[in-house]
Coordinates of C-alpha atoms in Angstrom, one line a residue:
M1 CA 7.3 -9.6 11.1
I2 CA 8.4 -9.0 7.5
F3 CA 7.4 -12.0 5.5
R4 CA 8.1 -12.8 1.8
E5 CA 7.8 -16.3 0.6
Q6 CA 7.9 -17.9 -3.0
R7 CA 5.4 -20.6 -3.9
E8 CA 5.9 -23.1 -6.7
I9 CA 2.7 -24.3 -8.4
I10 CA 3.0 -27.7 -9.9
D11 CA 1.1 -30.3 -11.8
I12 CA 0.5 -28.5 -14.9
D13 CA -1.3 -30.3 -17.8
E14 CA -0.3 -30.5 -21.4
V15 CA -2.0 -27.3 -22.5
G16 CA -0.3 -25.3 -19.8
A17 CA -3.3 -25.0 -17.3
L18 CA -3.6 -26.2 -13.7
S19 CA -5.2 -29.7 -13.8
N20 CA -8.3 -30.3 -11.8
S21 CA -6.3 -32.2 -9.0
A22 CA -3.9 -29.2 -8.9
R23 CA -6.7 -26.7 -8.6
A24 CA -8.2 -28.7 -5.8
K25 CA -4.9 -29.0 -4.0
V26 CA -4.2 -25.3 -4.3
L27 CA -7.7 -24.6 -2.9
I28 CA -7.3 -27.0 0.1
E29 CA -3.8 -25.7 1.0
A30 CA -5.3 -22.1 1.1
L31 CA -7.9 -22.9 3.5
P32 CA -6.0 -22.1 6.7
W33 CA -5.0 -18.8 5.4
I34 CA -8.6 -18.1 4.4
E35 CA -9.8 -19.1 7.8
D36 CA -7.0 -16.8 9.3
I37 CA -8.2 -13.6 7.4
T38 CA -12.0 -14.1 7.9
G39 CA -13.2 -11.1 9.9
K40 CA -9.7 -9.5 10.0
T41 CA -9.0 -5.9 9.0
I42 CA -6.1 -5.7 6.4
V43 CA -4.6 -2.3 5.6
I44 CA -3.1 -2.3 2.1
K45 CA -0.7 0.3 0.9
Y46 CA -1.1 0.5 -2.8
G47 CA 1.4 2.3 -5.0
G48 CA 4.3 2.4 -7.5
A49 CA 4.4 0.7 -10.9
A50 CA 1.2 -1.4 -9.9
M51 CA -0.8 1.8 -10.1
V52 CA 0.2 2.7 -13.5
A53 CA -0.1 -0.4 -15.6
G54 CA -3.8 -1.2 -16.4
E55 CA -3.5 -4.9 -16.2
L56 CA -1.7 -4.8 -12.9
R57 CA -4.1 -2.5 -11.3
D58 CA -6.9 -4.7 -12.5
A59 CA -5.2 -7.7 -10.9
V60 CA -4.9 -5.8 -7.6
V61 CA -8.5 -4.8 -7.8
D62 CA -9.5 -8.5 -8.2
D63 CA -7.5 -9.4 -5.3
I64 CA -9.0 -6.8 -3.1
I65 CA -12.5 -8.0 -4.1
M66 CA -11.5 -11.6 -3.5
L67 CA -10.3 -10.7 0.0
K68 CA -13.7 -8.9 0.6
L69 CA -15.7 -11.9 -0.6
M70 CA -13.7 -14.1 1.8
G71 CA -14.6 -12.2 4.8
A72 CA -11.7 -9.9 5.3
N73 CA -12.0 -6.1 5.8
P74 CA -9.6 -4.4 3.5
I75 CA -8.6 -0.7 3.8
I76 CA -6.7 0.8 0.9
V77 CA -4.2 3.5 1.4
H78 CA -2.7 4.9 -1.7
G79 CA -0.2 7.4 -3.0
G80 CA 0.4 8.1 -6.6
G81 CA 4.0 9.4 -7.2
P82 CA 4.3 8.4 -10.9
N83 CA 0.9 10.1 -11.5
I84 CA 2.0 13.2 -9.7
N85 CA 5.2 13.3 -11.5
A86 CA 3.5 13.1 -14.9
M87 CA 1.1 15.9 -14.1
L88 CA 3.8 18.3 -13.0
K89 CA 5.8 17.6 -16.2
R90 CA 2.5 18.3 -18.1
L91 CA 2.2 21.6 -16.4
D92 CA 6.1 22.3 -16.8
M93 CA 6.6 22.3 -13.1
P94 CA 9.7 21.0 -11.3
V95 CA 9.9 17.6 -9.8
K96 CA 12.3 17.5 -6.8
F97 CA 13.0 15.2 -4.1
E98 CA 15.2 15.3 -0.9
N99 CA 15.8 12.0 1.1
G100 CA 12.9 10.3 -0.6
Q101 CA 10.5 13.0 0.1
R102 CA 8.8 15.2 -2.5
V103 CA 9.7 18.9 -2.1
T104 CA 6.1 20.4 -2.0
D105 CA 5.6 24.2 -2.3
E106 CA 2.1 25.6 -2.4
A107 CA 1.7 25.2 -6.2
T108 CA 2.9 21.6 -6.1
M109 CA 0.5 20.9 -3.2
E110 CA -2.3 21.9 -5.4
V111 CA -1.2 19.6 -8.1
V112 CA -0.8 16.8 -5.4
K113 CA -4.3 17.2 -4.2
M114 CA -5.8 17.5 -7.8
T115 CA -3.9 14.1 -8.8
L116 CA -4.4 12.0 -5.7
V117 CA -8.0 13.1 -4.8
G118 CA -9.4 14.0 -8.0
Q119 CA -7.9 11.4 -10.4
V120 CA -6.0 8.5 -8.6
N121 CA -8.6 8.1 -5.8
Q122 CA -11.6 8.3 -8.2
E123 CA -10.1 5.9 -10.8
L124 CA -9.4 3.2 -8.1
V125 CA -12.8 3.6 -6.5
S126 CA -14.4 3.2 -9.9
A127 CA -12.4 0.1 -10.8
I128 CA -13.4 -1.5 -7.5
N129 CA -17.0 -0.5 -7.8
R130 CA -17.3 -2.3 -11.1
H131 CA -17.8 -5.4 -8.9
G132 CA -20.5 -3.8 -6.9
S133 CA -21.1 -0.6 -4.7
V134 CA -18.5 -1.4 -2.1
A135 CA -15.7 1.3 -2.3
V136 CA -15.9 4.7 -0.8
G137 CA -13.2 7.2 -1.8
L138 CA -11.7 9.4 1.1
N139 CA -8.5 11.5 1.7
G140 CA -6.9 12.1 5.0
A141 CA -8.6 15.5 5.4
D142 CA -12.1 13.9 5.3
A143 CA -13.3 13.8 9.1
K144 CA -9.6 14.7 9.9
I145 CA -8.7 11.0 9.4
I146 CA -4.9 11.9 8.9
Q147 CA -4.0 14.9 11.1
A148 CA -0.6 16.2 9.9
E149 CA 2.1 18.8 11.1
P150 CA 5.1 20.0 9.1
L151 CA 7.9 17.4 8.7
D152 CA 10.7 19.7 7.6
E153 CA 10.6 23.4 6.8
K154 CA 12.7 22.9 3.6
L155 CA 10.2 20.5 2.2
G156 CA 7.4 22.8 2.3
R157 CA 4.0 21.2 2.6
V158 CA 5.2 17.8 3.3
G159 CA 3.8 16.5 6.7
K160 CA 4.3 13.8 9.2
V161 CA 1.4 12.1 10.8
K162 CA 0.4 13.6 14.1
K163 CA -2.7 11.6 14.8
V164 CA -5.1 9.2 13.0
D165 CA -8.8 9.4 13.7
T166 CA -10.3 6.0 12.7
T167 CA -13.9 6.8 13.4
L168 CA -15.0 7.2 9.8
I169 CA -13.0 4.3 8.6
E170 CA -14.5 2.0 11.3
D171 CA -18.0 3.3 10.4
L172 CA -17.6 2.4 6.8
L173 CA -16.1 -1.1 7.7
A174 CA -19.2 -1.7 9.9
V175 CA -21.6 -1.2 7.0
D176 CA -19.5 -3.4 4.7
Y177 CA -17.6 -0.8 2.7
I178 CA -14.0 -0.7 1.5
P179 CA -12.4 2.8 2.5
V180 CA -10.0 4.0 -0.3
I181 CA -7.8 6.7 1.2
A182 CA -5.7 9.3 -0.5
T183 CA -2.7 10.4 1.7
V184 CA -3.5 14.1 1.9
G185 CA -3.2 15.1 5.7
Y186 CA -5.3 17.9 7.5
S187 CA -4.0 20.6 9.4
E188 CA -5.6 23.9 10.5
D189 CA -2.9 25.8 8.4
G190 CA -3.8 23.8 5.2
D191 CA -3.4 20.3 3.7
Y192 CA -0.2 18.3 3.7
N193 CA 1.4 15.9 1.4
I194 CA 1.9 12.7 3.4
N195 CA 4.2 9.8 2.3
A196 CA 1.9 6.9 1.5
D197 CA 4.2 4.3 3.2
T198 CA 4.2 6.4 6.4
A199 CA 0.5 6.9 6.4
A200 CA -0.3 3.3 5.8
G201 CA 2.1 2.3 8.6
E202 CA 0.4 4.6 10.9
I203 CA -3.0 3.2 9.9
A204 CA -1.6 -0.2 10.4
A205 CA -0.2 -1.8 7.4
A206 CA 0.2 -4.7 4.9
I207 CA 2.3 -2.7 2.0
I208 CA 2.2 -3.4 -1.6
T209 CA 4.9 -1.8 -3.6
D210 CA 6.9 -2.4 -6.8
V211 CA 9.9 -4.1 -5.1
D212 CA 10.0 -7.8 -3.9
G213 CA 10.8 -6.7 -0.3
I214 CA 13.8 -5.3 1.7
Y215 CA 17.2 -5.6 0.3
T216 CA 20.2 -4.8 2.5
D217 CA 22.1 -4.0 -0.8
F218 CA 19.5 -3.2 -3.6
S219 CA 22.0 -4.0 -6.3
D220 CA 22.5 -7.5 -5.0
K221 CA 19.2 -9.4 -5.2
S222 CA 20.7 -12.2 -3.0
T223 CA 20.4 -9.8 0.0
L224 CA 16.6 -10.0 0.0
V225 CA 15.4 -10.2 3.6
L226 CA 12.7 -13.0 3.8
R227 CA 11.9 -12.5 7.5
A228 CA 13.0 -10.0 10.2
S229 CA 11.9 -9.2 13.8
L230 CA 10.8 -5.8 14.9
S231 CA 14.3 -5.2 16.5
E232 CA 16.0 -6.2 13.3
M233 CA 13.8 -3.8 11.3
V234 CA 14.7 -1.0 13.7
S235 CA 18.5 -1.8 13.3
L236 CA 18.0 -1.8 9.4
A237 CA 16.3 1.7 9.5
E238 CA 19.1 3.0 11.7
S239 CA 22.0 1.3 9.8
G240 CA 22.4 4.1 7.2
T241 CA 22.9 1.6 4.5
M242 CA 19.2 1.4 3.1
S243 CA 18.0 3.5 -0.1
S244 CA 16.2 6.7 0.7
G245 CA 12.9 5.1 -1.0
M246 CA 13.1 2.1 1.2
I247 CA 13.5 3.9 4.5
P248 CA 9.9 5.1 4.8
K249 CA 8.7 1.5 4.1
I250 CA 10.8 0.1 6.8
N251 CA 9.7 2.8 9.2
A252 CA 6.0 2.1 8.3
C253 CA 6.4 -1.5 9.2
V254 CA 8.1 -0.7 12.4
T255 CA 5.3 1.8 13.3
A256 CA 2.7 -0.8 12.6
L257 CA 4.3 -3.6 14.4
S258 CA 5.1 -1.5 17.4
A259 CA 1.5 -0.7 17.7
G260 CA 0.4 -4.2 17.9
V261 CA -0.1 -5.4 14.1
S262 CA 1.1 -9.1 14.0
K263 CA 2.7 -8.9 10.6
A264 CA 3.8 -6.5 7.8
H265 CA 4.5 -7.6 4.4
I266 CA 6.4 -5.8 1.6
I267 CA 5.7 -7.5 -1.8
N268 CA 6.2 -6.9 -5.5
G269 CA 3.1 -5.2 -7.0
T270 CA 4.4 -5.8 -10.5
T271 CA 3.6 -9.4 -10.0
P272 CA 0.0 -10.2 -11.1
H273 CA -2.2 -11.2 -8.1
A274 CA 0.9 -10.8 -5.6
L275 CA -1.5 -9.7 -2.8
V276 CA -3.4 -13.1 -3.1
L277 CA -0.4 -15.1 -3.5
E278 CA 1.2 -13.5 -0.4
I279 CA -1.8 -13.9 2.0
F280 CA -3.0 -17.4 0.8
T281 CA 0.4 -19.2 0.5

């Protein structure tokens, strides 16, 4: 089920901080959600504006560490579209999309790997590991985690997920590490650029992005879908009314839910600590 719910924090004292009674109330109200996630595996797709802004990234990292300390097993699946765009512009290379997918020739694929694996993944791992040696950087080609095949010939080295091998991920979780996975897919004919929403959905997903959720009409903020069933998500994906960027997110949720994941969330990563607010309220 797609779930998005706003929470109002009350009982603010005269200096603008939560009073002691309000802090206690918040903690007590969070207990059922804390109990619910203890021992659970949570797949988090991380991307969009929340990756670029330093303060937002730090807030996401804090949330991930908090989940880990509370007994959850987070798996981070990340893209890095803005970072790739910036690198391509620095190298005076074209940036081209079709139907929400990056057109990826051989040269662009090298930039994708260099940026996702060599820059974004390592920066995120380092940020998490400031709190302790808990994060391990991976990409989909490591141990053939994400096995890919061509999506569309005209898109070049853009792939779709053929198979996910979770062996290495499960091994890392078993010894208390946080896998941080860049979405480069493996194939015998070379690596592929995998849409991060799609990859996270295949791995089984709670998705964080830089929109509040699914809008049936993005120009009308009153059309935000707060909750929807699996069948309603399928209908939305097939309706032809959704923006190209939203379609992979919907399909990722459909994939995860169809495989047995109980809930998938699409939340606004530009809201500080959106991950904790969504999970614990």
